[in-house]
Coordinates of C-alpha atoms in Angstrom, one line a residue:
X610 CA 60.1 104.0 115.0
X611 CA 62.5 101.5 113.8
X612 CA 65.7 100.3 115.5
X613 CA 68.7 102.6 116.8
X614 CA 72.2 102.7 115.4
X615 CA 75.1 104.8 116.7
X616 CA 77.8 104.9 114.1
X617 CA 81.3 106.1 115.2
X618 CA 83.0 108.0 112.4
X619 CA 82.0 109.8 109.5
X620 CA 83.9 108.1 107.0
X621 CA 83.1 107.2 103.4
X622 CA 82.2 103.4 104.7
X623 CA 79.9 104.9 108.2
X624 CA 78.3 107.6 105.7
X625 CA 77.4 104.7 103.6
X626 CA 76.1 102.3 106.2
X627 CA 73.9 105.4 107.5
X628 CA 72.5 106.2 104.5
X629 CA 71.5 102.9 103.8
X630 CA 70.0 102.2 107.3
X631 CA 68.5 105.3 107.8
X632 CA 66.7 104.4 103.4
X633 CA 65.6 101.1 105.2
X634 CA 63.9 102.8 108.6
X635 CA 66.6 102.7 111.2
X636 CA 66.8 105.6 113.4
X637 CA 70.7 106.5 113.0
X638 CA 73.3 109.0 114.6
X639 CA 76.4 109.3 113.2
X640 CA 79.2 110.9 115.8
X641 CA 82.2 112.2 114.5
X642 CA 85.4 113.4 116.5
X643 CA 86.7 115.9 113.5
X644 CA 84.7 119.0 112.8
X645 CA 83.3 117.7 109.3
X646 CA 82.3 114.3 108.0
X647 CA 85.1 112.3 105.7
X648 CA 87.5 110.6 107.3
X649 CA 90.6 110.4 105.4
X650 CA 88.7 112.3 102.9
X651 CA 89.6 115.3 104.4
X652 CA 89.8 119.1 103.6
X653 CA 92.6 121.4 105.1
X654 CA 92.7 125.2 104.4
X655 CA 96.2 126.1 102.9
X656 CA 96.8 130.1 102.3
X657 CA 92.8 130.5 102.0
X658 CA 92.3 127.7 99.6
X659 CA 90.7 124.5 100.2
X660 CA 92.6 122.1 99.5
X661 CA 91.2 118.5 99.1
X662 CA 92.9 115.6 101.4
X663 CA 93.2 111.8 101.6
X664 CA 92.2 109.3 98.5
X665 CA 91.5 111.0 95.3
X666 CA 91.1 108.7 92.7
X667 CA 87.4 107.5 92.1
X668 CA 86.5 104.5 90.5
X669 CA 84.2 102.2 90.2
X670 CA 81.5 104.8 90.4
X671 CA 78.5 101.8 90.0
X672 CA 79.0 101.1 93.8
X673 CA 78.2 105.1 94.5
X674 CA 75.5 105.0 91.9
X675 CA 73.9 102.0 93.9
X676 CA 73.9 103.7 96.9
X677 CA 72.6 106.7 95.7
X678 CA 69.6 105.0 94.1
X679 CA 68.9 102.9 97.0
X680 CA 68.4 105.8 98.8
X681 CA 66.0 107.7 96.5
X682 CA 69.1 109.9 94.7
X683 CA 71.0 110.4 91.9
X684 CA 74.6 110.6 92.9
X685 CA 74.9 113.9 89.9
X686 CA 72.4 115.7 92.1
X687 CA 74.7 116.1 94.9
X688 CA 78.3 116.3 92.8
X689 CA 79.7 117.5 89.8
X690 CA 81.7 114.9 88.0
X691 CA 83.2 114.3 85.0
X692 CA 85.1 111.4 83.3
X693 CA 88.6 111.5 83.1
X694 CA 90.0 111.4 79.8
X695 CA 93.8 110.9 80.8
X696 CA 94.1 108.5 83.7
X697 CA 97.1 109.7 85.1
X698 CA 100.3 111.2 83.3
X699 CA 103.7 109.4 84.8
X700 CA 107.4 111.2 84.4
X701 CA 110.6 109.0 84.9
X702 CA 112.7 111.9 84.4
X703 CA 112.0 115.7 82.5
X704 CA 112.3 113.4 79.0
X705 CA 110.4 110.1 79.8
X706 CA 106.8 110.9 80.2
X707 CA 103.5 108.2 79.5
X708 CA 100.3 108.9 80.0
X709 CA 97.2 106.5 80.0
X710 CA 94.1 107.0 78.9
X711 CA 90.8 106.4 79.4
X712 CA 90.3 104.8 75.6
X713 CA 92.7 101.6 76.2
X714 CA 93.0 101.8 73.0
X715 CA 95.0 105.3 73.2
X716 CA 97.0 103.8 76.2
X717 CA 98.2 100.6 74.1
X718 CA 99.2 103.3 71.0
X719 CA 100.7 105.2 73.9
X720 CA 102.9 102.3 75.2
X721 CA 103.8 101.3 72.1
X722 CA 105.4 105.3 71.0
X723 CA 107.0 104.9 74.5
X724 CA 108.2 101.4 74.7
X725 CA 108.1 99.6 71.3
X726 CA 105.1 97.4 70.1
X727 CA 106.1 94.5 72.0
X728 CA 105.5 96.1 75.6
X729 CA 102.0 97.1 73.5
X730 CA 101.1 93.7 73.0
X731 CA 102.3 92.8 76.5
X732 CA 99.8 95.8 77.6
X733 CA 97.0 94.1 76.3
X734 CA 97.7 90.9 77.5
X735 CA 98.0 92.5 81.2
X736 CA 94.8 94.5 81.3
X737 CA 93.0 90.9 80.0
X738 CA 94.2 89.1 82.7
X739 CA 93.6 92.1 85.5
X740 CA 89.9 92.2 83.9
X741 CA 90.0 88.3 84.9
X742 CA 90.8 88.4 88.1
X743 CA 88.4 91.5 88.7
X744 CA 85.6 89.8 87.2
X745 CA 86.3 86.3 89.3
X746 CA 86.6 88.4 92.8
X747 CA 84.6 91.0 92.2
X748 CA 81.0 89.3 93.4
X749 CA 82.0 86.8 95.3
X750 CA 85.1 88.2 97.1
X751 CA 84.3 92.0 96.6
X752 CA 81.3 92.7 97.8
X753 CA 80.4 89.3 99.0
X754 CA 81.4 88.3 102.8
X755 CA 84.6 87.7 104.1
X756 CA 85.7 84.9 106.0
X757 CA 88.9 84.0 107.4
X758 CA 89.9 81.4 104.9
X759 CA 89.4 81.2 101.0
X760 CA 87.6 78.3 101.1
X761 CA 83.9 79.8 101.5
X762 CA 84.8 82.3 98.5
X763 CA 85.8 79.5 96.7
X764 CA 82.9 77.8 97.1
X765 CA 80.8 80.8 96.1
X766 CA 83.0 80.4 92.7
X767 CA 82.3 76.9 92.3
X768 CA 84.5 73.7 92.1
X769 CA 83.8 73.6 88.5
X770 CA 85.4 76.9 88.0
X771 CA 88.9 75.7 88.9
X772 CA 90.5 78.0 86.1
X773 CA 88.8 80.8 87.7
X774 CA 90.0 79.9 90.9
X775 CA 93.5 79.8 89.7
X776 CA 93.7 82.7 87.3
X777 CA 93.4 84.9 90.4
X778 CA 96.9 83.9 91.4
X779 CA 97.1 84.4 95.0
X780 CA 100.3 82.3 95.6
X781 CA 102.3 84.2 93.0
X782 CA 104.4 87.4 93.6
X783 CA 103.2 90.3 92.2
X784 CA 106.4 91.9 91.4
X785 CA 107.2 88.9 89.5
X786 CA 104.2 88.7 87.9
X787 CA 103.9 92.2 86.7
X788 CA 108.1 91.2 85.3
X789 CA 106.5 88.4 83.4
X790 CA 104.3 91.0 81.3
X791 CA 106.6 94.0 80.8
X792 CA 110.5 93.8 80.2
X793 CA 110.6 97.6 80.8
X794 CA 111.4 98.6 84.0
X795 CA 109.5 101.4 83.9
X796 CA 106.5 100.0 82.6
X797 CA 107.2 97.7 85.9
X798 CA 107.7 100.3 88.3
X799 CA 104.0 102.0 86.4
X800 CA 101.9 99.0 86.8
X801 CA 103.7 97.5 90.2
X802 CA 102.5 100.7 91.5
X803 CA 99.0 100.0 91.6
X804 CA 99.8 97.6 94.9
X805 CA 100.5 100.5 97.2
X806 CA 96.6 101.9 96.5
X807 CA 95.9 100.1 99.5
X808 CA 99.4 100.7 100.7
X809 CA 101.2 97.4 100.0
X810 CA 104.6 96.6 99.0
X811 CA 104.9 95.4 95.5
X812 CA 107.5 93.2 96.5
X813 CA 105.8 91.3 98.9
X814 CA 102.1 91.7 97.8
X815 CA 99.9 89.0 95.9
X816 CA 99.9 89.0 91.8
X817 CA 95.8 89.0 92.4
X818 CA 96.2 92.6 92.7
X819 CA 96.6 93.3 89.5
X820 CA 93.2 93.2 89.8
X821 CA 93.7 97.1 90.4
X822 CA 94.4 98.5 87.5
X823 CA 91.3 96.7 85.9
X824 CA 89.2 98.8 88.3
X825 CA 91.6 102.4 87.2
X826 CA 91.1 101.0 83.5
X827 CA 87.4 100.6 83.7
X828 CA 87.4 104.8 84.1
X829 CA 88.5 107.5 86.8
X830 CA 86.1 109.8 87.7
X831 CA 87.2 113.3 89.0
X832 CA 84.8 115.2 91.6
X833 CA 84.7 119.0 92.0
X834 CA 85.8 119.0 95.0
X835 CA 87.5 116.1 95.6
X836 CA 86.7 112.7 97.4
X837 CA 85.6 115.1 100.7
X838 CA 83.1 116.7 98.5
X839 CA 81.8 112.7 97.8
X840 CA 81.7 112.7 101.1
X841 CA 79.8 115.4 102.3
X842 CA 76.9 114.2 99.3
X843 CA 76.9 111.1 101.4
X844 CA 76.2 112.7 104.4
X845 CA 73.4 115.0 102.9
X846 CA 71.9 111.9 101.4
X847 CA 71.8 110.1 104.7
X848 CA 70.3 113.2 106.5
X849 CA 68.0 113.2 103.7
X850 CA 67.1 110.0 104.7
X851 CA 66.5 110.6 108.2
X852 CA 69.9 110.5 110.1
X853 CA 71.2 112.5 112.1
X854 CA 75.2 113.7 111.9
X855 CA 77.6 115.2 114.7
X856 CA 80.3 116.4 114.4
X857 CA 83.1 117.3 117.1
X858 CA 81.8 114.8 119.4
X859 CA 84.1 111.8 120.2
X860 CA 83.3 108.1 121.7
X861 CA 85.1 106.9 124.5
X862 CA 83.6 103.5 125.1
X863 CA 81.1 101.1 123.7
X864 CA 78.9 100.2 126.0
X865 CA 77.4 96.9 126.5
X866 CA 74.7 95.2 128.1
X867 CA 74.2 91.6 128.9
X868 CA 77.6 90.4 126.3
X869 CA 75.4 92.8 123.6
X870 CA 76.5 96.5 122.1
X871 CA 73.8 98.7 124.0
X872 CA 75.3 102.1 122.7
X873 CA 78.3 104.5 123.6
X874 CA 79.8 107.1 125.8
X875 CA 81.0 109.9 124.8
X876 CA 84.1 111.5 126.0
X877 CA 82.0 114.4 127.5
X878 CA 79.3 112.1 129.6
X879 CA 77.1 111.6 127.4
X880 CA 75.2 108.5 126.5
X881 CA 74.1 107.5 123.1
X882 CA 71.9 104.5 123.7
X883 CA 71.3 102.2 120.0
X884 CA 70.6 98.5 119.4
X885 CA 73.5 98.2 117.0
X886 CA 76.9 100.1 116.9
X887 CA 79.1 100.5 113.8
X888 CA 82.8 101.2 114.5
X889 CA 84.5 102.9 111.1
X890 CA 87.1 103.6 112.8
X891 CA 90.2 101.5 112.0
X892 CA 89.7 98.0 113.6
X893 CA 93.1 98.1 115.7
X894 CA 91.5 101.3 117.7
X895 CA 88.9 98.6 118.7
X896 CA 91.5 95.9 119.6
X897 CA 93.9 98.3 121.5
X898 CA 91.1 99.8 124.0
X899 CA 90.8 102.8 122.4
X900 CA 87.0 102.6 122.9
X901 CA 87.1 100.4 126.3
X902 CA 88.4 97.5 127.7
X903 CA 85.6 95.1 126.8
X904 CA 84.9 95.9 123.3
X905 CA 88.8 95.4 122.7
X906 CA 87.7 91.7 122.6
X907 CA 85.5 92.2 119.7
X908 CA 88.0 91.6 117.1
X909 CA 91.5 90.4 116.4
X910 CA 94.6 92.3 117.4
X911 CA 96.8 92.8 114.6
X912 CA 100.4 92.6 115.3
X913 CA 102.4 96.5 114.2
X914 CA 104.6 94.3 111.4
X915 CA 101.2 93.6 109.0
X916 CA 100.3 97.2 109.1
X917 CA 99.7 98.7 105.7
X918 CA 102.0 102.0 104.6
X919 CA 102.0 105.0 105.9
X920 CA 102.7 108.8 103.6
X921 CA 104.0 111.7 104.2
X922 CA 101.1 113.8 102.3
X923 CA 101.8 117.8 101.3
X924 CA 98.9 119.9 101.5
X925 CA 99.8 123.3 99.1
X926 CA 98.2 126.0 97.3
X927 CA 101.5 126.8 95.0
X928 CA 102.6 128.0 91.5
X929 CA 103.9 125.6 89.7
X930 CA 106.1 126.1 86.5
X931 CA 107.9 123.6 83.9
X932 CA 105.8 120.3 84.0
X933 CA 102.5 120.1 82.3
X934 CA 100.1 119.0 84.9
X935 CA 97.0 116.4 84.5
X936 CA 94.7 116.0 87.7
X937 CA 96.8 112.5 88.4
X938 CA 100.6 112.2 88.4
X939 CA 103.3 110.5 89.4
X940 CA 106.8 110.9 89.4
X941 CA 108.9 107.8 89.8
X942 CA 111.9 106.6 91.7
X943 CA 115.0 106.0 90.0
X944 CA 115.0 103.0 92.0
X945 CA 112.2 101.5 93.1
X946 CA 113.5 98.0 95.1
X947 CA 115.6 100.8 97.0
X948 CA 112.6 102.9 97.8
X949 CA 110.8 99.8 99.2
X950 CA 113.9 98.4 101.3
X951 CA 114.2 102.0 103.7
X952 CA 110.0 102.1 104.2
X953 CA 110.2 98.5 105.1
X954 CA 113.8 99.6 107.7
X955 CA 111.2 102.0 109.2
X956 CA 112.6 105.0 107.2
X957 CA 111.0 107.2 104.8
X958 CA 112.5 106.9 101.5
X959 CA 115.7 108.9 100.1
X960 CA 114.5 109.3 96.7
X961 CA 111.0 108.6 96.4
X962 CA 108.4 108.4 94.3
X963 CA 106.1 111.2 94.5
X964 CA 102.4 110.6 93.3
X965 CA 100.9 114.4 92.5
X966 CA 96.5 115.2 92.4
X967 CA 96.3 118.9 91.0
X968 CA 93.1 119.9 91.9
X969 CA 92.2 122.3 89.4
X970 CA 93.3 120.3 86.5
X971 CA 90.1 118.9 84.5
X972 CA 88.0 119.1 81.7
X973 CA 86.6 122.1 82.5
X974 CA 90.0 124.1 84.1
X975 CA 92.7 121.9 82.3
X976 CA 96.3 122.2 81.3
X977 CA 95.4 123.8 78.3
X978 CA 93.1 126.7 79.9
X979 CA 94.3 130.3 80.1
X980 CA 95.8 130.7 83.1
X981 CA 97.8 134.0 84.9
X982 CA 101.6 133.0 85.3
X983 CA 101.6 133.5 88.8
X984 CA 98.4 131.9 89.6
X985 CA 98.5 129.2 92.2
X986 CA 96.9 125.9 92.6
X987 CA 96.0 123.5 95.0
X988 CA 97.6 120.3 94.8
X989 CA 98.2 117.2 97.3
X990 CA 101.2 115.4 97.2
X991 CA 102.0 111.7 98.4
X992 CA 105.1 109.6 99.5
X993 CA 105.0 106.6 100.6
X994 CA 106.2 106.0 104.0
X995 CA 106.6 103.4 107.1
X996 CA 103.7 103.0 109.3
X997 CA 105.3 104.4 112.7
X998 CA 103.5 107.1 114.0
X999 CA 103.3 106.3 117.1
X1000 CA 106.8 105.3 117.7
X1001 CA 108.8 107.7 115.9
X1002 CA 108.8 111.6 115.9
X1003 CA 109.8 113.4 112.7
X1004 CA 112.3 116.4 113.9
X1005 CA 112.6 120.0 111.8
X1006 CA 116.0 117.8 110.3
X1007 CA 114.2 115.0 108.9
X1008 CA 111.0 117.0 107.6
X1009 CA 113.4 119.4 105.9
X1010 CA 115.3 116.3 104.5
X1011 CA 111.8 114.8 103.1
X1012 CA 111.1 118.4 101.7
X1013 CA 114.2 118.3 99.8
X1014 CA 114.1 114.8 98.8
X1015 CA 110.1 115.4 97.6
X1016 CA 111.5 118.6 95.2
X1017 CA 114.5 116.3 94.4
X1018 CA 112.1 114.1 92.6
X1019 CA 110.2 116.6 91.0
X1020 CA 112.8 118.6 89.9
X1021 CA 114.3 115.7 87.9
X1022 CA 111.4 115.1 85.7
X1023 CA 110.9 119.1 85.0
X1024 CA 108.3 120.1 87.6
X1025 CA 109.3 123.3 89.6
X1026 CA 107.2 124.3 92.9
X1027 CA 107.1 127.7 94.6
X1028 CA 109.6 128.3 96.7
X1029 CA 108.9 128.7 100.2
X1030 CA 105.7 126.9 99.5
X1031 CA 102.5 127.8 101.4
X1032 CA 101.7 124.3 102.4
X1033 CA 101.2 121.7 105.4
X1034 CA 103.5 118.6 105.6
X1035 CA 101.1 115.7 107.5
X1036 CA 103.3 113.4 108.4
X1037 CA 102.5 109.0 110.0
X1038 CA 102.7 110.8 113.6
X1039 CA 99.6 113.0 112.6
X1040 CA 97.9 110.4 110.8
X1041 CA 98.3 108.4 114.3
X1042 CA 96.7 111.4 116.3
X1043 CA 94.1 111.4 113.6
X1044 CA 93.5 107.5 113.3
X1045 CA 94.5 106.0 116.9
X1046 CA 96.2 102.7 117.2
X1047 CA 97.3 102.6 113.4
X1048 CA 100.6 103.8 114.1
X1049 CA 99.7 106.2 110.7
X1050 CA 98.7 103.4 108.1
X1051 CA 96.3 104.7 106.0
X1052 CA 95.1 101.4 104.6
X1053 CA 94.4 98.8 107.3
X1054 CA 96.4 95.7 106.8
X1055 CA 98.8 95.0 104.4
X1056 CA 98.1 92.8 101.7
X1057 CA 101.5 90.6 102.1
X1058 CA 101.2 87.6 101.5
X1059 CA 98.0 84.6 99.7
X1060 CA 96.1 85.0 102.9
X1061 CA 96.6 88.6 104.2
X1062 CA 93.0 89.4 102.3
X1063 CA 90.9 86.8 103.9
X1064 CA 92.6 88.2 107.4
X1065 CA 90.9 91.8 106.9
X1066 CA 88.1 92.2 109.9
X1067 CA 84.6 91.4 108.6
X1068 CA 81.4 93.3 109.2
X1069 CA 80.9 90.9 112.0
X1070 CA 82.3 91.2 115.4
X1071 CA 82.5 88.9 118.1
X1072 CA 80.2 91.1 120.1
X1073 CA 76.8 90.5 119.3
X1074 CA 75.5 93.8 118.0
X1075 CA 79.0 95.5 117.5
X1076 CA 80.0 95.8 113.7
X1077 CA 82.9 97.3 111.9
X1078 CA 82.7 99.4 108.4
X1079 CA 85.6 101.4 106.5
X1080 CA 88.9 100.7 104.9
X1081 CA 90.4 98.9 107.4
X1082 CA 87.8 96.3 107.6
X1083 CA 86.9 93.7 104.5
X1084 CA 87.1 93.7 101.3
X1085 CA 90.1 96.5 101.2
X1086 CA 91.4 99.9 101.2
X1087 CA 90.1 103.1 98.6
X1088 CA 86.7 104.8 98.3
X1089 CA 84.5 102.0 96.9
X1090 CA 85.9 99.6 98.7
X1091 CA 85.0 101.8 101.9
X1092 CA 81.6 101.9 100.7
X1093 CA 81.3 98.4 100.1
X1094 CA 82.2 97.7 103.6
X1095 CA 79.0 100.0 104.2
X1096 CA 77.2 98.0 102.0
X1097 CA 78.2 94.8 103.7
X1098 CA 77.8 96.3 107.3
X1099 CA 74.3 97.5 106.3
X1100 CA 73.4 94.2 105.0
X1101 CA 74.2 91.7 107.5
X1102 CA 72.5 93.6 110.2
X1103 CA 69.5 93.7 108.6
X1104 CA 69.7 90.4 108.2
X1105 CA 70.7 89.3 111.5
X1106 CA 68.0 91.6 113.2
X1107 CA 65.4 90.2 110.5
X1108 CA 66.6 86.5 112.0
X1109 CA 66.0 87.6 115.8
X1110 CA 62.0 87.4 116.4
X1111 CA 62.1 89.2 119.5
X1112 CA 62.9 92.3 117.2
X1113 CA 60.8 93.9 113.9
X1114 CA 62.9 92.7 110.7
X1115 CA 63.5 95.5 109.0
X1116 CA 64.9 94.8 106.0
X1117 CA 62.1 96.5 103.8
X1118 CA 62.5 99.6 102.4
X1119 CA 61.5 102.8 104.5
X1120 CA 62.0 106.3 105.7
X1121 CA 62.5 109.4 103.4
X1122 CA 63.5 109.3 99.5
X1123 CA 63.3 112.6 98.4
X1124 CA 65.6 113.4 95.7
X1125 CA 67.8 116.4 96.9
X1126 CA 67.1 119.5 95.2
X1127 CA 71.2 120.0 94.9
X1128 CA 72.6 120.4 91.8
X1129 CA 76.2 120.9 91.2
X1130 CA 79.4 120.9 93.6
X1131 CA 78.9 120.4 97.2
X1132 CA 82.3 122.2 98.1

């Protein structure tokens, strides 16, 4: 039998970790709080439908692909996914719509009907330099190791690679920097966006992330089902494997044994003894206690002021009349800087910008398919708001004032929503029940700031055995990232028990591969 690993949380970066381990011959359980696997990639029932929560924009499917593989699968086997032909469609008002597409080509024609053939040209000189950064970070940075300072990156890179080093322009703004390639503000407000996809403010964020659209541009995948339905295919590839998943079971301490992880404790009694633990839970629930006193000296406490945004996220199965829907939208802000000054005064915004997933919108059931006037559809909708969940209380007043300010938004660029609504409103103080010791931020740290990166916890912690996975940990925030930090966490500790000689290595290949017979969606 090989060696033991308890991994708490079911997340897209544990379910990768235990897939990988359990390919490679370690004996793992997986124990999740929630009752189903996901994480943020959640699902909540709204008026009998089910209606897909958390992230929802796939990308960079290789990293998914890899995993699959590794593990003796074909990620197709366990989804169904398509390509998406229109990125995401984006309204400024009921008269000022732009969509990109996947065809870069299409987007530049786009931009240039919408903005003139200057903001084209600019186009294509932005998504050259955001494939630049991409391709500079992506190995060493991305799924390479972290460390607390640049300088080991930077290395990897090579000090005859200085240009490369530069061109990722950490010590320039990113607002600023997107203002040097468009002069139209709403291109600005489009392609500053990107920043809050792992929920920073483009104000105060790092030009390197520009390196975020490059990832978008390189194609968006849509899943039937949604990102939870990726994550259930995770879990049935890791069971396939050999783990072994609870659900509705929650840790209350990481036990230890001589300074080393020894297992956990669950909050009913029970012990889990393993030779490693994985935390994908968010880093600060290790630092604040929430999983014992000792273990809270395994990493860094972040101080509440670098936490990443929070959202206010609607859950609805509604009809939905006067705009004409892709899978992604978003409906801007009038005024953007605004928006970004009352998240930052710990308020959610007055008028903000509303970002839109419409579930049933795709190739196969798109806005062009037949559909009964009254029909309703699932939809998720996001705000952006400040990460205080566990310091402030919305009241009936202030969700009903977000509820109007939400339809505000909408209503101005054409889109008209049922009205009452079946729906759930999840607002930061759920997302802290759901997440403890995040005050609701969805994304880990913040990226404000050259170093704020390199400060993201590693796979490493400063107990010996004791590891951390998920998007609050390195290299950042969104579905593959997630599952790099999976990757990452399953690498090092096969190669730091490989290194210990009083333990098997066990970094060859092992345990089941079978192909899952699954075809299809996993919903």
């Amino acid at each position: 039998m090989g060696e033991s690993v308890a991994i708490i949380g079911a997340g897209i970066g544990g379910l990768t970790s235990a897939a990988l381990l359990a390919a490679r011959g370690f004996r793992v359980t997986v124990l999740e709080k929630e009752p189903s696997v996901g994480g943020k990639a959640r699902e909540v029932v709204i008026d009998g439908a089910r209606v897909a929560g958390g992230p929802t924009v796939f990308t960079m499917r290789d990293v998914f692909d890899s995993v699959f593989e590794e593990c003796g699968g074909a990620l197709d086997d366990y989804v169904r996914i398509e390509r998406a032909e229109v990125i995401a469609r984006h309204a400024w008002d009921a008269s000022a719509t732009l969509d990109l597409f996947a065809d870069p080509e299409a987007s530049e024609a786009a931009i240039g009907d919408f903005a003139g053939a200057k903001e084209a040209a600019a186009y294509r000189a932005f998504r050259s330099e955001a494939r630049r950064i991409f391709e500079v970070l992506d190995e060493p940075f991305l799924r390479g190791d972290s460390a607390s300072t640049p300088f080991p990156m930077m290395r990897r890179i090579g000090p005859w690679r200085i240009g490369d080093t530069m061109a990722m322009r950490p010590f320039d703004n990113f607002w600023k920097a997107i203002g040097g390639h468009f002069k139209d503000p709403r291109l600005q407000q489009l392609f500053g966006r990107y920043s809050t996809y792992c929920g920073s403010d483009p104000f105060r964020a790092p030009a390197t992330l520009m390196l975020i659209a490059h990832t978008e541009a390189k194609g968006v995948w849509l899943i039937d089902g949604g990102i939870h339905a990726l994550a259930k295919a995770l879990a049935e590839l890791a069971t396939v494997a050999g783990a072994t998943i609870r659900t509705g079971v929650r840790v209350a301490q990481v036990l230890t044994e001589n300074a080393r992880a020894s297992g956990v404790r669950l909050t009913n009694g029970e012990t889990v003894p393993a030779d490693t633990v994985i935390c994908n839970a968010d880093p600060a629930a290790l630092a604040k206690g929430k999983f014992g006193d000792y273990s809270a000296r395994s990493v860094a406490n972040m101080p509440d002021a670098k936490r990443s945004l929070s959202a206010l996220v609607w859950f609805a199965h509604t009809q939905t009349s006067g705009f004409d829907l892709q899978h992604h939208n978003v409906f801007f802000s009038p005024d953007y800087p605004r928006e970004f000054r009352e998240i930052a005064s710990g308020r959610p915004p007055s008028n903000p910008t509303v970002y839109l997933c419409a579930q049933d919108r795709s190739a196969h059931v798109g806005p062009a398919a037949a559909r009964a006037a009254d029909a309703r559809e699932r939809i998720q909708m996001i705000v952006n708001a400040p990460p205080n969940g566990d310091s402030h209380s919305y009241s009936p007043e202030e969700i009903e004032t977000c509820n109007r300010a939400m339809r505000q938004t909408l209503r101005r660029c054409g889109l008209e929503l049922e009205d009452p609504m079946p729906h759930h409103l999840a607002t930061p103080q759920e997302w802290e029940r759901l997440f403890p010791a995040t005050g609701g931020a969805l994304y880990g740290r913040a990226s404000h700031g050259w170093a704020a990166s390199f400060q993201r916890q590693g796979p490493r912690t400063k107990i010996q055995g004791l590891y951390c996975a998920g998007g609050g940990t390195h290299p950042s925030a969104g579905v593959p990232m997630a599952a790099l930090s999976g990757q990452l966490a399953a690498k090092v500790i096969c190669e730091d028990r490989a290194s210990m000689r009083r333990y098997h290595p066990v970094a060859t290949r092992g345990g089941m591969s079978t192909r899952s017979a699954k075809t299809g969606s996993t919903a």
